[in-house]
Amino acid sequence: MASQRAELLINEQETNIDEVDYLLSSPRTTACVPSRVVSAVYGSADFQTSPLTLRGASGKKGDGAPYQLRAREGVEGGTSFSAFRARLVLFFFQILRGLGANVAGPVNNQYIHFRFHEIYFNGTDDTNTSLAASAKCDDNASNPVDEKENALQEDMSELVMYLTNTYYISMLLVTVLLGSSSDIIGRRPLLLIPSFAQVLDQILHSVIVLFHWDLRTLYIPAVLNGLSGAANIIGLGVYALTADLTPPSKSRTMGIAIVEFAGGIPSVAAQILAGVLVQTFGYFIATVFPTFIYFLAFLLVYLYIPETVPKRKGGHTLCVNPVKYLKNIVGLFLSDGTKRERLQLCTALLIITIFFLAVYGYGNVFLMYELGVPFCWDPEMVGIFGGISAAVGSTSQIVSLKLLHYVCSDPVILILGMLSTAGAYVIQGLAQSNAMLFTSIPAGVIGATNSPVIRSILSSKAGADKQGALFTAVAVVETFCSLASNTMYIMIYRSTLHILHGLVFICMAGLLVFNVLLILIFMHLSRVGSVVYEEVIHKEDDLQKT
């Protein structure tokens, strides 16, 4: 019987260890993080006492020591990590990445608006002109159907749409190849490659601003960033690492929520900082700042992020077999597991697809919505709204999950979140004043839980050795949905400016309400809501009883 258990563990390549034991370290090189720090960041209930199931792991037990793992060969300097420290490093990486993205995104888009605004209203190409004078709506633009302002919005939205499409089309193939191979080559490449590309991307943006190049040169950084996999590949790596470091069900849901929360922490200050940098120092300094932040994030990955996928026996090749990896992804939904499990997984994938379609593309449209009539916000006001929204969203994500988990399953929380986000979109679509627009923030409080909950549900439905393939499938869907939603919503926004400027947000709300019906179907298929994937350690327990 003991040999059966050993064989089962070897075949599945999983090891169950205590959360307090060390993840990627030998007894002599372990660095222990104080428990109070871990408790403050991760919470004691889910992360200090629950056992951790490691994927693709193998270990030897000797001298009475617990199962322990060494960092995979090839990790820089052979640095070792505990499970706590690995998550903390990932936490701080997310903070840096969130800070860079929340400054770079608004600044880059506002620079496009600035260039169009000076063409339509100022008739000058002086980039040293303060945005405070040019970013506000023209005095004659108080009429919601002002032709000049609408023409500016249409031209700007067209360029943003083409740039966004170029970016997402460029990343499609890379997402499939690099993401699905991460179960073999590891998670670190998913963070290293796009992190470095983000540094180069922002350097190019700074050069374009400095020399006042034609806006069409923005296609260069868009292609470069896209070919690295960009944010989608980084997100894939972060979620796969989190799945590697947490057990399924509520602990994994909270783990994913925590890394998303980490990305949202700096957005409060970053949204405001972006406007202050532009107003005070101009666009060049505002684009240089996130370049340094991205570089720090890259260094953090290069020096400290551990590899959670151990080197397989006999080594592995870096040659990518796209057919093999595509089969792994497709098989996950069409051939692996029982028919009921595949149906649940496909339904969950459809739910996250509709969710992506509803929320992706929102940011670009909403920025144009804020800058245009009837709000006519300047960069500082845009930053204030974004900062408050991010603060409420990040905080409510953790608090709402903690509280709702006492009384609700993940699918029920997801229903509440979808309805909350839909309500916020409807308010924004009908808003005619600043006060009404700000009212949408508390209305969407529970909606902050949508992303971690649906990702956790999907992750719990896949085996330990399929996490890379699963999150690659999600990343591919995410890319397609981003491409489709950006194009679709910008076209809707342009064509409905003369009807209702916010009609596009009501369309987004409609998709989220439809998603509630899909979640009810998923709950019926699961019978009791979220059914957690049976980990191999449970099978070992069954064998022991027999």
Coordinates of C-alpha atoms in Angstrom, one line a residue:
M1 CA 0.0 0.0 0.0
A2 CA 2.9 2.4 0.8
S3 CA 4.4 1.7 -2.6
Q4 CA 1.0 2.6 -4.2
R5 CA 0.9 5.9 -2.4
A6 CA 4.5 6.7 -3.4
E7 CA 3.8 5.8 -7.0
L8 CA 0.8 8.0 -7.1
L9 CA 2.7 10.9 -5.8
I10 CA 5.6 10.4 -8.2
N11 CA 3.2 10.1 -11.2
E12 CA 1.4 13.3 -10.2
Q13 CA 4.6 15.0 -9.2
E14 CA 3.1 16.7 -6.2
T15 CA 4.2 17.0 -2.6
N16 CA 2.1 18.1 0.3
I17 CA 4.0 20.2 2.9
D18 CA 3.0 22.5 5.7
E19 CA 2.7 26.2 4.8
V20 CA 5.3 27.0 7.5
D21 CA 7.9 24.7 5.8
Y22 CA 10.2 26.1 3.1
L23 CA 9.2 26.0 -0.5
L24 CA 12.3 26.4 -2.6
S25 CA 15.1 26.1 -0.1
S26 CA 17.5 23.7 1.7
P27 CA 17.6 23.7 5.5
R28 CA 20.9 25.7 5.4
T29 CA 19.8 28.4 3.1
T30 CA 16.3 29.1 4.3
A31 CA 15.3 32.8 4.8
C32 CA 12.3 33.1 7.1
V33 CA 9.9 36.0 7.0
P34 CA 8.4 37.1 10.3
S35 CA 5.0 35.6 10.8
R36 CA 3.5 39.0 11.7
V37 CA 4.5 40.4 8.3
V38 CA 2.9 37.4 6.5
S39 CA -0.2 37.7 8.6
A40 CA -0.5 41.4 7.8
V41 CA -0.2 40.8 4.1
Y42 CA -1.9 37.4 3.6
G43 CA -4.1 36.9 6.6
S44 CA -3.6 34.1 9.2
A45 CA -6.7 32.1 8.4
D46 CA -6.0 31.2 4.8
F47 CA -2.2 31.3 4.6
Q48 CA -0.6 30.4 7.9
T49 CA -2.4 27.2 8.8
S50 CA -3.6 25.6 5.6
P51 CA -1.4 23.0 3.9
L52 CA 0.2 23.8 0.6
T53 CA 0.1 21.5 -2.4
L54 CA 3.1 22.0 -4.7
R55 CA 2.8 21.4 -8.4
G56 CA 5.4 19.5 -10.3
A57 CA 7.4 19.0 -7.2
S58 CA 9.6 16.2 -6.0
G59 CA 11.6 16.0 -2.8
K60 CA 13.6 13.7 -0.5
K61 CA 13.0 13.3 3.1
G62 CA 16.0 12.7 5.4
D63 CA 17.2 13.3 9.0
G64 CA 13.6 13.9 10.1
A65 CA 13.3 17.0 8.0
P66 CA 10.1 17.9 6.2
Y67 CA 9.8 17.7 2.5
Q68 CA 11.8 20.6 1.0
L69 CA 12.5 21.8 -2.5
R70 CA 15.5 23.6 -3.9
A71 CA 15.3 26.4 -6.4
R72 CA 15.3 25.1 -9.9
E73 CA 18.7 25.0 -11.6
G74 CA 19.5 28.1 -13.6
V75 CA 17.8 30.5 -11.2
E76 CA 20.2 33.5 -10.8
G77 CA 22.7 32.8 -8.1
G78 CA 20.8 29.8 -6.8
T79 CA 18.7 32.1 -4.6
S80 CA 16.4 30.1 -2.3
F81 CA 12.9 31.2 -1.1
S82 CA 10.4 30.2 1.4
A83 CA 6.7 30.0 0.4
F84 CA 6.1 33.2 2.4
R85 CA 8.9 35.1 0.9
A86 CA 8.0 34.0 -2.6
R87 CA 4.6 35.4 -2.2
L88 CA 5.9 38.6 -0.6
V89 CA 8.3 39.2 -3.5
L90 CA 5.5 38.7 -6.0
F91 CA 3.4 41.1 -3.9
F92 CA 6.0 43.9 -4.2
F93 CA 6.5 43.1 -7.9
Q94 CA 2.8 43.7 -8.4
I95 CA 3.0 47.0 -6.5
L96 CA 5.8 48.3 -8.8
R97 CA 4.0 47.0 -11.9
G98 CA 0.7 48.6 -10.8
L99 CA 2.5 51.9 -10.1
G100 CA 4.1 52.0 -13.6
A101 CA 1.0 51.0 -15.5
N102 CA -1.3 53.4 -13.6
V103 CA 1.0 56.3 -14.4
A104 CA 2.0 55.3 -18.0
G105 CA -1.5 54.4 -19.2
P106 CA -3.3 57.7 -18.4
V107 CA -0.3 59.8 -19.4
N108 CA 0.1 58.1 -22.8
N109 CA -3.6 58.4 -23.6
Q110 CA -3.8 62.0 -22.4
Y111 CA -0.8 62.9 -24.6
I112 CA -2.7 61.7 -27.6
H113 CA -5.7 63.8 -26.6
F114 CA -3.4 66.8 -26.1
R115 CA -1.9 66.4 -29.6
F116 CA -5.4 66.2 -31.2
H117 CA -6.7 69.1 -29.0
E118 CA -3.9 71.5 -30.2
I119 CA -4.7 70.6 -33.8
Y120 CA -8.4 71.2 -33.5
F121 CA -8.4 74.2 -31.1
N122 CA -5.0 75.7 -30.7
G123 CA -3.6 75.4 -34.1
T124 CA -0.1 75.0 -32.7
D125 CA 2.4 72.2 -32.3
D126 CA 4.2 73.6 -29.2
T127 CA 4.6 70.6 -26.9
N128 CA 5.8 72.8 -24.1
T129 CA 2.3 74.3 -23.8
S130 CA 0.9 73.5 -20.5
L131 CA -1.9 71.0 -20.7
A132 CA -3.9 73.0 -18.2
A133 CA -4.7 75.4 -21.0
S134 CA -5.4 72.9 -23.7
A135 CA -6.9 69.8 -22.1
K136 CA -10.1 71.5 -21.0
C137 CA -13.0 71.7 -23.3
D138 CA -13.3 74.6 -25.6
D139 CA -15.6 77.4 -24.5
N140 CA -17.9 76.6 -27.4
A141 CA -18.0 72.9 -26.5
S142 CA -20.6 73.3 -23.8
N143 CA -23.1 72.0 -26.3
P144 CA -23.1 68.2 -26.2
V145 CA -23.4 67.9 -29.9
D146 CA -20.6 70.4 -30.7
E147 CA -19.2 69.3 -34.1
K148 CA -15.6 70.2 -33.5
E149 CA -15.4 68.4 -30.1
N150 CA -17.2 65.3 -31.5
A151 CA -14.7 65.3 -34.5
L152 CA -11.8 65.4 -32.1
Q153 CA -13.3 62.5 -30.1
E154 CA -13.9 60.5 -33.2
D155 CA -10.4 60.9 -34.6
M156 CA -8.8 60.3 -31.2
S157 CA -10.9 57.1 -30.7
E158 CA -9.9 55.9 -34.1
L159 CA -6.2 56.2 -33.4
V160 CA -6.5 54.6 -30.0
M161 CA -8.5 51.7 -31.5
Y162 CA -5.9 51.0 -34.2
L163 CA -3.0 51.2 -31.6
T164 CA -4.8 48.9 -29.2
N165 CA -5.6 46.4 -32.0
T166 CA -2.0 46.4 -33.2
Y167 CA -0.9 45.7 -29.6
Y168 CA -3.3 42.8 -29.0
I169 CA -2.8 41.2 -32.5
S170 CA 1.0 41.3 -31.9
M171 CA 0.7 39.4 -28.6
L172 CA -1.6 36.6 -29.8
L173 CA 0.9 34.0 -31.0
V174 CA 3.4 34.8 -28.2
T175 CA 0.7 34.3 -25.6
V176 CA -0.1 30.8 -26.9
L177 CA 3.5 29.6 -27.3
L178 CA 5.1 31.2 -24.2
G179 CA 2.2 30.8 -21.9
S180 CA 1.3 27.1 -22.5
S181 CA 5.0 26.1 -22.4
S182 CA 5.3 27.5 -18.9
D183 CA 4.4 24.2 -17.3
I184 CA 7.8 23.0 -18.7
I185 CA 10.1 26.0 -19.1
G186 CA 8.9 27.6 -15.9
R187 CA 7.1 30.8 -14.7
R188 CA 10.1 33.2 -14.6
P189 CA 10.2 33.8 -18.4
L190 CA 6.6 34.9 -18.3
L191 CA 7.7 37.8 -16.0
L192 CA 11.2 38.5 -17.3
I193 CA 10.5 38.9 -21.0
P194 CA 7.5 41.2 -21.0
S195 CA 8.9 43.2 -18.0
F196 CA 12.0 44.1 -20.0
A197 CA 9.8 44.9 -23.0
Q198 CA 7.7 47.3 -20.9
V199 CA 10.9 49.2 -20.1
L200 CA 11.8 49.6 -23.8
D201 CA 8.2 50.5 -24.7
Q202 CA 8.1 53.4 -22.2
I203 CA 11.6 54.6 -23.4
L204 CA 10.2 54.8 -26.9
H205 CA 7.2 56.8 -25.6
S206 CA 9.5 59.2 -23.9
V207 CA 11.5 59.7 -27.1
I208 CA 8.3 60.3 -29.1
V209 CA 7.2 63.0 -26.7
L210 CA 10.6 64.6 -26.5
F211 CA 11.1 65.0 -30.2
H212 CA 7.4 65.6 -31.0
W213 CA 7.3 62.8 -33.5
D214 CA 4.3 61.9 -35.6
L215 CA 1.7 60.1 -33.6
R216 CA 1.9 57.2 -36.0
T217 CA 5.3 56.3 -34.5
L218 CA 3.3 55.0 -31.5
Y219 CA 2.8 51.9 -33.5
I220 CA 6.4 50.9 -32.9
P221 CA 6.2 50.5 -29.1
A222 CA 2.7 48.9 -29.5
V223 CA 4.2 46.2 -31.7
L224 CA 7.3 45.7 -29.5
N225 CA 5.3 45.4 -26.3
G226 CA 2.7 43.1 -28.0
L227 CA 5.4 40.7 -29.3
S228 CA 6.7 40.3 -25.7
G229 CA 3.2 39.1 -24.5
A230 CA 3.0 42.3 -22.5
A231 CA 0.5 42.5 -19.6
N232 CA -1.3 39.3 -20.6
I233 CA 1.8 37.2 -20.2
I234 CA 2.8 38.9 -17.0
G235 CA -0.7 38.3 -15.6
L236 CA -0.6 34.7 -16.7
G237 CA 2.7 34.3 -14.9
V238 CA 1.4 36.0 -11.7
Y239 CA -1.7 33.8 -11.6
A240 CA 0.2 30.6 -12.4
L241 CA 2.7 31.4 -9.6
T242 CA -0.1 32.1 -7.2
A243 CA -1.8 28.8 -8.1
D244 CA 1.5 27.1 -7.5
L245 CA 1.8 28.6 -4.1
T246 CA -1.7 28.2 -2.8
P247 CA -4.1 25.3 -2.2
P248 CA -7.4 25.4 -4.2
S249 CA -10.8 26.8 -3.2
K250 CA -11.1 29.9 -0.9
S251 CA -7.4 30.1 -0.2
R252 CA -6.6 30.3 -3.9
T253 CA -9.4 32.8 -4.4
M254 CA -7.9 35.0 -1.7
G255 CA -4.4 34.5 -3.0
I256 CA -5.4 35.7 -6.5
A257 CA -7.3 38.6 -4.8
I258 CA -4.2 39.6 -2.9
V259 CA -1.9 39.8 -6.0
E260 CA -4.6 41.9 -7.7
F261 CA -4.9 44.0 -4.6
A262 CA -1.1 44.5 -4.7
G263 CA -1.4 45.8 -8.2
G264 CA -4.2 48.2 -7.1
I265 CA -2.4 49.6 -4.1
P266 CA -0.3 52.2 -5.9
S267 CA -3.1 53.0 -8.4
V268 CA -4.6 55.4 -5.9
A269 CA -1.6 57.6 -5.7
A270 CA -0.5 56.8 -9.3
Q271 CA -3.7 58.1 -10.9
I272 CA -3.3 61.4 -9.1
L273 CA 0.4 61.4 -9.7
A274 CA -0.1 61.1 -13.4
G275 CA -2.1 64.3 -13.6
V276 CA 0.3 66.2 -11.2
L277 CA 3.3 65.1 -13.3
V278 CA 1.8 66.3 -16.5
Q279 CA 0.5 69.6 -15.0
T280 CA 3.8 70.4 -13.2
F281 CA 6.6 69.0 -15.4
G282 CA 5.0 68.3 -18.8
Y283 CA 4.7 65.1 -20.7
F284 CA 8.3 64.2 -21.1
I285 CA 9.0 63.8 -17.3
A286 CA 5.6 62.2 -17.0
T287 CA 6.6 59.4 -19.4
V288 CA 10.2 59.0 -18.0
F289 CA 8.9 58.3 -14.5
P290 CA 7.1 55.0 -15.3
T291 CA 10.2 53.9 -17.2
F292 CA 12.2 53.8 -14.0
I293 CA 9.4 52.0 -12.2
Y294 CA 9.2 49.4 -14.9
F295 CA 13.0 48.9 -14.7
L296 CA 12.8 48.4 -10.9
A297 CA 10.1 45.8 -11.4
F298 CA 12.3 44.0 -14.0
L299 CA 15.2 43.9 -11.5
L300 CA 13.0 42.5 -8.8
V301 CA 11.9 39.6 -11.1
Y302 CA 15.4 39.0 -12.3
L303 CA 17.0 38.9 -8.8
Y304 CA 14.3 37.6 -6.5
I305 CA 11.3 35.9 -8.1
P306 CA 11.7 32.1 -7.7
E307 CA 11.0 29.4 -10.1
T308 CA 8.1 27.2 -8.9
V309 CA 8.3 24.7 -11.8
P310 CA 11.3 22.3 -11.0
K311 CA 13.6 21.0 -13.7
R312 CA 12.3 17.7 -14.9
K313 CA 14.5 14.6 -14.9
G314 CA 16.8 14.5 -17.9
G315 CA 16.4 18.3 -18.4
H316 CA 14.2 20.0 -20.9
T317 CA 14.6 21.7 -24.2
L318 CA 13.7 25.3 -24.8
C319 CA 12.5 24.4 -28.3
V320 CA 8.8 25.2 -28.5
N321 CA 6.5 22.6 -30.0
P322 CA 3.4 24.7 -30.8
V323 CA 1.3 21.6 -31.8
K324 CA 2.0 19.9 -28.5
Y325 CA 1.1 22.9 -26.4
L326 CA -2.1 23.6 -28.4
K327 CA -3.1 20.0 -27.8
N328 CA -2.6 20.5 -24.1
I329 CA -4.9 23.6 -24.1
V330 CA -7.6 22.1 -26.3
G331 CA -7.5 18.8 -24.5
L332 CA -8.1 20.5 -21.2
F333 CA -11.6 21.5 -22.4
L334 CA -12.4 18.6 -24.8
S335 CA -10.8 15.4 -23.6
D336 CA -9.4 15.6 -20.1
G337 CA -11.5 14.5 -17.1
T338 CA -15.2 13.4 -17.1
K339 CA -17.9 14.9 -19.3
R340 CA -19.4 16.8 -16.4
E341 CA -16.0 18.3 -15.5
R342 CA -15.3 19.4 -19.1
L343 CA -18.8 21.0 -19.3
Q344 CA -18.2 22.9 -16.1
L345 CA -14.8 24.1 -17.3
C346 CA -16.2 25.2 -20.6
T347 CA -19.1 27.0 -18.9
A348 CA -16.7 28.8 -16.6
L349 CA -14.5 29.8 -19.6
L350 CA -17.6 31.2 -21.3
I351 CA -18.4 33.2 -18.2
I352 CA -14.9 34.7 -18.0
T353 CA -15.1 35.4 -21.8
I354 CA -18.3 37.4 -21.4
F355 CA -16.8 39.2 -18.4
F356 CA -13.7 40.2 -20.4
L357 CA -15.9 41.4 -23.3
A358 CA -17.9 43.6 -20.9
V359 CA -15.0 45.2 -18.9
Y360 CA -12.1 45.3 -21.4
G361 CA -12.2 48.3 -23.6
Y362 CA -13.9 50.2 -20.8
G363 CA -10.7 52.2 -19.8
N364 CA -10.0 53.8 -23.2
V365 CA -13.6 54.8 -23.7
F366 CA -14.1 56.1 -20.2
L367 CA -11.0 58.3 -20.5
M368 CA -12.4 59.9 -23.6
Y369 CA -15.8 60.2 -21.9
E370 CA -14.2 62.1 -19.0
L371 CA -12.2 64.4 -21.2
G372 CA -15.1 65.2 -23.5
V373 CA -18.4 66.9 -22.9
P374 CA -20.3 67.3 -20.6
F375 CA -17.6 66.7 -18.0
C376 CA -14.6 68.3 -19.6
W377 CA -12.2 67.1 -17.0
D378 CA -8.5 68.0 -16.9
P379 CA -5.7 65.5 -16.1
E380 CA -5.8 66.3 -12.4
M381 CA -9.6 65.6 -12.1
V382 CA -9.1 62.4 -14.1
G383 CA -6.5 61.3 -11.7
I384 CA -8.6 62.1 -8.6
F385 CA -11.5 60.0 -9.9
G386 CA -9.2 57.2 -10.9
G387 CA -7.4 57.3 -7.6
I388 CA -10.6 57.2 -5.5
S389 CA -12.0 54.4 -7.8
A390 CA -8.9 52.4 -7.4
A391 CA -8.7 52.9 -3.7
V392 CA -12.3 51.7 -3.2
G393 CA -11.9 48.8 -5.6
S394 CA -8.7 47.5 -4.1
T395 CA -9.9 47.7 -0.5
S396 CA -13.4 46.3 -1.2
Q397 CA -11.9 43.4 -3.1
I398 CA -10.2 42.0 0.0
V399 CA -12.9 43.1 2.5
S400 CA -15.8 41.9 0.4
L401 CA -14.2 38.5 -0.2
K402 CA -13.5 37.9 3.4
L403 CA -17.0 38.9 4.6
L404 CA -18.9 37.2 1.8
H405 CA -17.0 33.9 2.1
Y406 CA -18.6 33.4 5.5
V407 CA -22.0 33.2 3.9
C408 CA -21.6 32.7 0.2
S409 CA -19.9 30.3 -2.3
D410 CA -17.7 31.7 -5.0
P411 CA -20.4 31.5 -7.7
V412 CA -22.9 33.5 -5.5
I413 CA -20.2 36.1 -4.9
L414 CA -19.7 36.3 -8.6
I415 CA -23.3 37.0 -9.3
L416 CA -23.4 39.8 -6.8
G417 CA -20.2 41.2 -8.3
M418 CA -21.6 41.1 -11.9
L419 CA -24.8 42.9 -10.8
S420 CA -22.7 45.5 -8.8
T421 CA -20.5 46.3 -11.8
A422 CA -23.5 46.5 -14.1
G423 CA -25.2 49.0 -11.8
A424 CA -22.1 51.2 -11.8
Y425 CA -22.0 51.1 -15.6
V426 CA -25.6 52.2 -15.9
I427 CA -25.0 55.1 -13.6
Q428 CA -22.0 56.2 -15.6
G429 CA -23.9 55.9 -18.8
L430 CA -26.7 58.1 -17.6
A431 CA -24.5 60.6 -15.7
Q432 CA -24.8 64.3 -16.6
S433 CA -22.9 65.7 -13.7
N434 CA -19.7 65.0 -11.7
A435 CA -21.7 64.0 -8.6
M436 CA -23.6 61.3 -10.5
L437 CA -20.4 60.0 -12.0
F438 CA -18.8 59.7 -8.6
T439 CA -21.9 57.9 -7.3
S440 CA -20.9 54.9 -9.6
I441 CA -17.9 54.2 -7.4
P442 CA -19.8 52.9 -4.3
A443 CA -22.3 51.2 -6.6
G444 CA -19.6 49.0 -8.1
V445 CA -17.9 48.0 -4.7
I446 CA -18.6 44.3 -4.9
G447 CA -17.7 44.2 -8.6
A448 CA -14.0 44.3 -7.5
T449 CA -14.3 40.6 -6.6
N450 CA -15.2 39.4 -10.1
S451 CA -11.7 38.8 -11.5
P452 CA -10.2 36.8 -8.6
V453 CA -13.3 34.7 -8.1
I454 CA -13.8 33.6 -11.7
R455 CA -10.1 32.9 -12.1
S456 CA -10.1 30.9 -8.9
I457 CA -13.1 28.9 -10.0
L458 CA -11.4 28.1 -13.3
S459 CA -8.1 27.2 -11.6
S460 CA -9.8 24.8 -9.2
K461 CA -11.3 22.9 -12.1
A462 CA -7.9 22.0 -13.6
G463 CA -5.2 19.6 -12.5
A464 CA -2.0 20.7 -10.9
D465 CA 0.1 20.1 -14.0
K466 CA -2.4 22.0 -16.2
Q467 CA -2.3 25.4 -14.5
G468 CA 0.0 26.8 -17.2
A469 CA -2.3 25.5 -20.0
L470 CA -5.4 26.8 -18.2
F471 CA -4.1 30.3 -17.7
T472 CA -2.8 30.4 -21.2
A473 CA -6.3 29.6 -22.5
V474 CA -7.6 32.4 -20.3
A475 CA -4.8 34.8 -21.6
V476 CA -5.7 33.9 -25.2
V477 CA -9.4 34.6 -24.5
E478 CA -8.4 37.8 -22.7
T479 CA -6.4 38.9 -25.7
F480 CA -9.2 38.2 -28.2
C481 CA -11.7 39.9 -25.9
S482 CA -9.5 42.9 -25.4
L483 CA -9.1 43.2 -29.2
A484 CA -12.8 42.8 -29.9
S485 CA -14.1 44.9 -27.0
N486 CA -11.8 47.8 -27.7
T487 CA -12.9 47.9 -31.4
M488 CA -16.5 47.3 -30.6
Y489 CA -16.9 49.9 -27.8
I490 CA -14.9 52.6 -29.6
M491 CA -17.1 52.1 -32.6
I492 CA -20.3 52.2 -30.5
Y493 CA -19.0 55.3 -28.7
R494 CA -18.2 57.1 -31.9
S495 CA -21.6 56.3 -33.5
T496 CA -23.7 57.1 -30.5
L497 CA -22.2 60.5 -29.5
H498 CA -25.2 62.3 -31.0
I499 CA -27.6 60.1 -29.1
L500 CA -26.2 59.6 -25.6
H501 CA -22.5 59.8 -24.8
G502 CA -22.7 57.1 -22.2
L503 CA -24.8 54.6 -24.2
V504 CA -21.8 52.4 -24.6
F505 CA -21.6 51.7 -20.8
I506 CA -25.2 50.6 -20.7
C507 CA -24.3 48.0 -23.4
M508 CA -21.5 46.8 -21.2
A509 CA -24.0 46.4 -18.3
G510 CA -26.2 44.3 -20.5
L511 CA -23.5 41.8 -21.1
L512 CA -22.9 41.5 -17.3
V513 CA -26.5 40.8 -16.7
F514 CA -26.5 38.1 -19.3
N515 CA -23.5 36.6 -17.5
V516 CA -25.6 36.2 -14.4
L517 CA -27.7 33.7 -16.3
L518 CA -24.6 31.7 -17.3
I519 CA -23.4 31.6 -13.7
L520 CA -26.8 30.1 -12.7
I521 CA -26.3 27.4 -15.3
F522 CA -22.8 26.8 -14.0
M523 CA -24.1 26.4 -10.4
H524 CA -26.7 23.9 -11.7
L525 CA -24.0 21.9 -13.4
S526 CA -21.9 21.9 -10.2
R527 CA -24.9 21.1 -8.1
V528 CA -23.4 22.6 -5.0
G529 CA -21.7 25.6 -6.5
S530 CA -18.0 25.6 -6.8
V531 CA -16.7 22.0 -6.8
V532 CA -13.0 21.9 -6.1
Y533 CA -10.7 19.8 -8.3
E534 CA -9.7 16.7 -6.4
E535 CA -5.9 17.0 -5.7
V536 CA -3.7 14.0 -5.6
I537 CA -3.3 14.3 -1.9
H538 CA -7.0 13.4 -1.4
K539 CA -6.4 10.3 -3.5
E540 CA -3.6 9.3 -1.2
D541 CA -5.9 9.6 1.8
D542 CA -8.4 7.3 0.1
L543 CA -5.7 4.7 -0.5
Q544 CA -4.6 4.9 3.1
K545 CA -8.1 4.2 4.4
T546 CA -8.3 1.1 2.2

